[in-house]
Short mmCIF file of C-alpha atoms in Angstrom, two decimals:
data_model
loop_
_atom_site.label_atom_id
_atom_site.label_comp_id
_atom_site.label_asym_id
_atom_site.label_seq_id
_atom_site.Cartn_x
_atom_site.Cartn_y
_atom_site.Cartn_z
CA MET A 1 40.32 -3.45 -1.47
CA SER A 2 38.61 -0.95 -3.79
CA ALA A 3 37.75 2.57 -2.66
CA ASP A 4 34.01 1.78 -2.57
CA ALA A 5 34.46 -1.33 -0.48
CA ALA A 6 36.90 0.47 1.81
CA ALA A 7 34.38 3.24 2.31
CA VAL A 8 31.76 0.68 3.26
CA ALA A 9 34.09 -1.25 5.56
CA GLY A 10 35.53 1.84 7.25
CA PRO A 11 39.23 2.52 7.98
CA ARG A 12 39.41 0.10 10.91
CA ALA A 13 36.87 -2.41 9.61
CA LYS A 14 34.60 -1.70 12.57
CA ALA A 15 30.88 -2.15 12.22
CA PRO A 16 29.33 1.25 11.42
CA PRO A 17 26.64 2.67 13.74
CA SER A 18 23.27 1.16 12.86
CA TRP A 19 19.65 1.24 13.95
CA LEU A 20 17.52 -1.89 13.55
CA GLY A 21 20.15 -3.33 11.21
CA VAL A 22 20.30 -0.22 9.03
CA ALA A 23 23.53 1.77 8.96
CA PRO A 24 22.81 5.15 7.30
CA SER A 25 26.45 5.69 6.33
CA VAL A 26 26.53 2.38 4.42
CA VAL A 27 23.21 3.10 2.73
CA LEU A 28 24.50 6.52 1.65
CA VAL A 29 27.76 5.10 0.27
CA MET A 30 25.98 2.41 -1.76
CA TRP A 31 23.38 4.93 -3.02
CA ARG A 32 26.09 7.42 -3.99
CA ARG A 33 27.97 4.68 -5.83
CA GLU A 34 24.91 3.94 -7.99
CA MET A 35 24.48 7.63 -8.74
CA LEU A 36 28.14 8.07 -9.73
CA ARG A 37 27.91 5.03 -11.96
CA TYR A 38 24.80 6.47 -13.65
CA PHE A 39 26.18 9.95 -14.32
CA ARG A 40 29.49 8.54 -15.60
CA ASP A 41 27.70 6.15 -17.98
CA ARG A 42 26.05 8.49 -20.48
CA SER A 43 24.86 5.53 -22.58
CA GLN A 44 21.96 5.08 -20.12
CA ILE A 45 20.81 8.67 -20.71
CA PHE A 46 21.19 8.19 -24.45
CA GLY A 47 19.15 4.97 -24.24
CA GLY A 48 16.39 6.74 -22.31
CA VAL A 49 16.19 9.56 -24.87
CA SER A 50 16.26 7.18 -27.86
CA ARG A 51 13.52 4.96 -26.38
CA THR A 52 11.39 8.04 -25.77
CA VAL A 53 11.83 9.29 -29.34
CA LEU A 54 11.15 5.86 -30.87
CA TRP A 55 8.12 4.92 -28.76
CA LEU A 56 6.52 8.24 -27.89
CA VAL A 57 7.25 10.34 -30.98
CA ILE A 58 7.62 7.90 -33.85
CA LEU A 59 5.26 5.12 -32.70
CA GLY A 60 2.88 7.56 -31.02
CA PHE A 61 2.44 9.83 -34.01
CA GLY A 62 2.75 6.94 -36.50
CA LEU A 63 -0.05 4.81 -35.06
CA GLY A 64 -1.83 7.99 -34.04
CA ALA A 65 -2.47 8.64 -37.74
CA ALA A 66 -4.65 5.50 -37.81
CA LEU A 67 -5.95 5.51 -34.23
CA ARG A 68 -7.31 8.99 -33.76
CA GLU A 69 -7.98 8.62 -30.05
CA ILE A 70 -8.35 6.21 -27.13
CA GLU A 71 -10.96 7.28 -24.61
CA GLY A 72 -10.54 10.89 -25.72
CA TYR A 73 -6.73 10.89 -25.71
CA THR A 74 -4.42 10.80 -28.71
CA TYR A 75 -2.40 7.62 -29.05
CA ALA A 76 0.83 9.46 -28.14
CA GLN A 77 -0.83 10.82 -24.98
CA TYR A 78 -2.21 7.38 -24.10
CA ILE A 79 1.18 5.60 -24.32
CA LEU A 80 3.08 8.35 -22.41
CA PRO A 81 2.84 6.46 -19.06
CA GLY A 82 3.86 3.26 -20.86
CA VAL A 83 7.01 4.90 -22.25
CA ILE A 84 7.86 6.15 -18.75
CA VAL A 85 7.41 2.63 -17.37
CA LEU A 86 9.62 1.22 -20.13
CA ASN A 87 12.44 3.61 -19.18
CA VAL A 88 12.01 2.71 -15.51
CA LEU A 89 12.13 -1.03 -16.24
CA PHE A 90 15.35 -0.73 -18.25
CA ALA A 91 17.01 1.55 -15.67
CA ALA A 92 16.13 -0.69 -12.73
CA LEU A 93 17.28 -3.89 -14.45
CA GLN A 94 20.54 -2.23 -15.53
CA CYS A 95 21.27 -1.33 -11.90
CA ALA A 96 20.62 -4.95 -10.96
CA ILE A 97 22.87 -6.19 -13.78
CA ALA A 98 25.71 -4.26 -12.16
CA LEU A 99 25.51 -6.68 -9.21
CA VAL A 100 26.59 -9.54 -11.50
CA TRP A 101 29.48 -7.46 -12.82
CA ASP A 102 30.55 -6.38 -9.29
CA ARG A 103 30.56 -10.01 -8.24
CA GLU A 104 32.66 -11.09 -11.22
CA VAL A 105 35.35 -8.44 -10.61
CA GLY A 106 35.39 -9.12 -6.86
CA ILE A 107 33.95 -5.85 -5.51
CA MET A 108 30.96 -7.53 -3.85
CA ARG A 109 33.25 -10.13 -2.26
CA GLU A 110 35.11 -7.31 -0.51
CA VAL A 111 31.82 -5.76 0.61
CA PHE A 112 30.59 -9.11 1.92
CA VAL A 113 33.64 -9.61 4.18
CA SER A 114 33.26 -6.11 5.63
CA PRO A 115 31.30 -5.63 8.90
CA SER A 116 28.64 -3.61 7.06
CA PRO A 117 25.07 -4.87 7.67
CA MET A 118 23.85 -6.66 4.54
CA LEU A 119 20.44 -5.01 4.87
CA SER A 120 22.13 -1.61 4.59
CA VAL A 121 24.16 -2.70 1.56
CA ALA A 122 21.03 -3.99 -0.16
CA LEU A 123 18.98 -0.95 0.82
CA GLY A 124 21.58 1.48 -0.53
CA LYS A 125 21.78 -0.36 -3.83
CA LEU A 126 17.99 -0.60 -4.20
CA LEU A 127 17.44 3.07 -3.33
CA GLY A 128 20.14 3.97 -5.85
CA GLY A 129 18.36 1.90 -8.51
CA ALA A 130 15.03 3.55 -7.67
CA THR A 131 16.56 7.04 -7.91
CA VAL A 132 18.14 6.27 -11.29
CA SER A 133 14.76 4.92 -12.41
CA VAL A 134 13.11 8.24 -11.53
CA LEU A 135 15.75 10.16 -13.50
CA GLN A 136 15.27 7.92 -16.55
CA GLY A 137 11.48 8.02 -16.20
CA THR A 138 11.57 11.83 -16.15
CA ILE A 139 12.97 11.97 -19.71
CA PRO A 140 9.55 11.31 -21.39
CA LEU A 141 8.01 14.05 -19.24
CA LEU A 142 10.25 16.54 -21.08
CA PHE A 143 8.38 15.64 -24.30
CA THR A 144 4.89 16.35 -22.94
CA PRO A 145 4.58 19.81 -24.60
CA LEU A 146 5.12 18.04 -27.95
CA ILE A 147 2.15 15.69 -27.45
CA GLY A 148 -0.16 18.22 -25.78
CA VAL A 149 -0.12 16.99 -22.16
CA ARG A 150 -0.20 19.73 -19.55
CA LEU A 151 1.59 18.91 -16.32
CA THR A 152 1.12 20.45 -12.90
CA VAL A 153 3.45 20.44 -9.94
CA TRP A 154 1.26 17.86 -8.21
CA SER A 155 1.08 15.57 -11.26
CA VAL A 156 4.88 15.62 -11.60
CA LEU A 157 5.36 14.93 -7.87
CA GLY A 158 2.81 12.10 -8.04
CA ALA A 159 4.49 10.64 -11.12
CA TRP A 160 7.89 10.72 -9.39
CA GLY A 161 6.41 8.88 -6.41
CA VAL A 162 4.97 6.13 -8.60
CA MET A 163 8.23 5.89 -10.58
CA PHE A 164 10.27 5.60 -7.38
CA PHE A 165 8.27 2.69 -5.99
CA LEU A 166 8.13 0.99 -9.41
CA GLY A 167 11.91 1.38 -9.70
CA LEU A 168 12.37 0.04 -6.18
CA PHE A 169 10.26 -3.02 -6.98
CA MET A 170 11.99 -3.74 -10.30
CA THR A 171 15.51 -3.22 -8.93
CA ALA A 172 14.73 -5.63 -6.08
CA LEU A 173 13.32 -8.16 -8.55
CA GLY A 174 16.44 -7.81 -10.70
CA VAL A 175 18.72 -8.27 -7.67
CA ILE A 176 16.85 -11.45 -6.69
CA ILE A 177 17.39 -12.81 -10.22
CA ALA A 178 21.03 -11.65 -10.30
CA THR A 179 21.90 -13.48 -7.08
CA ARG A 180 20.79 -16.75 -8.68
CA LEU A 181 22.98 -16.37 -11.78
CA LYS A 182 26.67 -17.04 -12.23
CA THR A 183 27.38 -15.29 -15.53
CA PHE A 184 26.77 -11.79 -16.88
CA GLU A 185 25.46 -13.17 -20.19
CA GLY A 186 22.73 -15.19 -18.48
CA PHE A 187 21.25 -12.14 -16.80
CA GLY A 188 20.88 -10.32 -20.11
CA SER A 189 18.69 -13.01 -21.64
CA ILE A 190 16.57 -13.41 -18.49
CA SER A 191 16.09 -9.66 -18.05
CA ASN A 192 14.73 -9.44 -21.60
CA GLY A 193 12.39 -12.28 -20.73
CA VAL A 194 11.23 -10.26 -17.72
CA ILE A 195 10.99 -6.73 -19.15
CA GLN A 196 9.08 -7.55 -22.30
CA PRO A 197 6.27 -9.65 -20.72
CA LEU A 198 5.85 -7.17 -17.86
CA TYR A 199 5.70 -4.27 -20.32
CA PHE A 200 3.45 -5.70 -23.03
CA LEU A 201 1.06 -7.30 -20.51
CA SER A 202 0.55 -4.10 -18.52
CA GLY A 203 -1.84 -2.28 -20.85
CA SER A 204 0.96 0.10 -21.79
CA ILE A 205 0.21 0.23 -25.52
CA PHE A 206 -3.41 -0.96 -25.63
CA PRO A 207 -6.41 -0.52 -23.31
CA LEU A 208 -8.02 -3.38 -21.42
CA ARG A 209 -11.31 -2.12 -22.72
CA GLY A 210 -12.02 1.18 -24.33
CA VAL A 211 -13.44 3.27 -27.11
CA ILE A 212 -10.96 3.83 -29.91
CA GLY A 213 -11.57 6.27 -32.74
CA GLY A 214 -10.34 4.76 -36.00
CA VAL A 215 -10.00 6.01 -39.56
CA GLY A 216 -12.52 4.49 -42.00
CA PHE A 217 -13.72 1.77 -39.63
CA LEU A 218 -17.37 2.30 -40.53
CA GLU A 219 -16.54 1.84 -44.22
CA ILE A 220 -15.26 -1.74 -43.92
CA PRO A 221 -17.38 -4.56 -45.47
CA PRO A 222 -20.17 -6.00 -43.26
CA ALA A 223 -18.65 -9.50 -43.33
CA LEU A 224 -15.34 -8.24 -41.95
CA ARG A 225 -17.16 -6.16 -39.33
CA GLU A 226 -19.05 -9.27 -38.20
CA GLU A 227 -15.76 -11.15 -37.92
CA LEU A 228 -14.35 -8.32 -35.76
CA ARG A 229 -17.47 -8.39 -33.60
CA ARG A 230 -16.81 -12.09 -32.83
CA LEU A 231 -13.34 -11.03 -31.65
CA GLY A 232 -14.81 -8.47 -29.26
CA ILE A 233 -14.37 -5.37 -31.43
CA PHE A 234 -17.60 -3.41 -31.92
CA ALA A 235 -18.28 -0.29 -33.95
CA ILE A 236 -20.44 2.42 -32.40
CA GLY A 237 -20.66 5.84 -33.96
CA GLY A 238 -17.22 6.89 -35.13
CA GLY A 239 -15.26 4.56 -32.85
CA TRP A 240 -14.56 0.99 -31.84
CA ILE A 241 -15.20 -0.67 -28.52
CA VAL A 242 -12.32 -3.07 -27.91
CA GLN A 243 -12.49 -5.93 -25.41
CA LEU A 244 -9.33 -7.98 -24.90
CA PRO A 245 -9.54 -11.79 -24.90
CA VAL A 246 -10.13 -13.23 -21.44
CA TRP A 247 -6.78 -15.01 -21.24
CA ILE A 248 -4.89 -11.77 -21.98
CA GLN A 249 -7.01 -9.94 -19.40
CA ALA A 250 -6.07 -12.59 -16.82
CA LEU A 251 -2.35 -12.10 -17.55
CA VAL A 252 -2.75 -8.31 -17.28
CA TYR A 253 -4.53 -8.60 -13.93
CA VAL A 254 -1.78 -10.78 -12.36
CA ASN A 255 0.95 -8.45 -13.61
CA PRO A 256 1.90 -6.01 -10.80
CA VAL A 257 3.22 -3.48 -13.31
CA SER A 258 -0.34 -3.14 -14.69
CA TYR A 259 -1.47 -1.51 -11.45
CA GLN A 260 1.59 0.74 -11.17
CA LEU A 261 1.13 1.86 -14.78
CA ASP A 262 -2.58 2.43 -14.21
CA LEU A 263 -1.86 4.70 -11.23
CA LEU A 264 0.77 6.59 -13.23
CA ARG A 265 -1.74 7.09 -16.06
CA TYR A 266 -4.28 8.42 -13.57
CA VAL A 267 -1.75 10.86 -12.11
CA LEU A 268 -0.70 12.20 -15.53
CA LEU A 269 -3.91 11.93 -17.58
CA GLY A 270 -6.74 11.42 -15.08
CA PHE A 271 -7.67 8.11 -16.76
CA GLN A 272 -7.60 4.63 -15.22
CA GLN A 273 -9.07 1.18 -15.88
CA LEU A 274 -8.29 -0.75 -12.69
CA PRO A 275 -9.58 -0.23 -9.12
CA MET A 276 -7.82 2.64 -7.36
CA ALA A 277 -7.45 0.66 -4.13
CA ALA A 278 -5.62 -2.11 -6.00
CA ASP A 279 -3.40 0.43 -7.78
CA ILE A 280 -2.33 2.04 -4.50
CA ALA A 281 -1.88 -1.26 -2.64
CA VAL A 282 0.29 -2.83 -5.35
CA THR A 283 2.28 0.32 -6.16
CA PHE A 284 3.27 1.17 -2.60
CA GLY A 285 3.24 -2.37 -1.18
CA ALA A 286 5.11 -4.46 -3.75
CA GLY A 287 8.32 -2.42 -3.51
CA PRO A 288 8.96 -2.77 0.26
CA VAL A 289 8.07 -6.48 0.16
CA ALA A 290 10.48 -7.04 -2.74
CA VAL A 291 13.20 -5.16 -0.81
CA VAL A 292 12.94 -7.68 2.03
CA PHE A 293 13.34 -10.61 -0.36
CA ALA A 294 16.21 -8.90 -2.21
CA ALA A 295 18.08 -8.29 1.08
CA TRP A 296 17.54 -11.94 2.03
CA ALA A 297 18.83 -13.05 -1.41
CA MET A 298 21.97 -10.91 -1.04
CA ARG A 299 22.58 -12.24 2.46
CA ARG A 300 22.19 -15.77 1.14
CA MET A 301 24.64 -15.00 -1.69
CA ALA A 302 27.14 -13.61 0.82
CA SER A 303 26.79 -16.67 3.07
CA ALA A 304 27.37 -18.97 0.09
CA GLY A 305 30.49 -16.99 -0.84
CA ARG A 306 29.33 -16.45 -4.43
#
């Protein structure tokens, strides 16, 4: 039995003290394991920094040369919450991927036969994934002086809260997917099929509807401007008014990450496009609900002996 599983099981394999099915000692051990795994694997930190540089600095300033502003913000400032969400999505799914690896090498099998409550095992892993997500999501905040965003103590605390619940939701979603798969390779392809749609359909890199200041837009030929107008792009003054197609708007509205990103953008920039009540309900409600389903999925996996 590995050291982690032995710590969970206890020296005499007795059930640890618990309250309502939650054993704090087991939760702490599983959370600490995720943290040790994160700090020992520096590739995750490198990935978070490289994604921030590519998306926030290179893409932000690159497209920012053509798109002067979106609703009064530079393009780099506008996509800052989106880059944070991207880091959180990758961090949470990587924590969930580890479940497939632990199952292949037999660590989870040893945990399953221990008397530890499965809810505590799942809760420790999910809280660990959420904490790692906050650490990875904090990396783009270090670049805010470069793009001209001023942070306050309250905006940072609010951003950490949104990141934590987003990380909790995504880690739970990843665990639910991981419990249904038998190979490590299969999870990689499915996670890409989850991260990219959730990210691109959240309004992370384009507004649902907004005024965008463009370079030379008023100088384009009238025929081309009329064609753009039929697509929902209108020119007023020195900017464009962009309206997404209805079918894309529908996909954005059913995407829970859209609301979490919108709340994060409000906390950091004071700008939002979706109802505040929906942002708060989805951000702080989706995570706990997903935790329940993830714990049920892990219990089902343990019962099946997978």
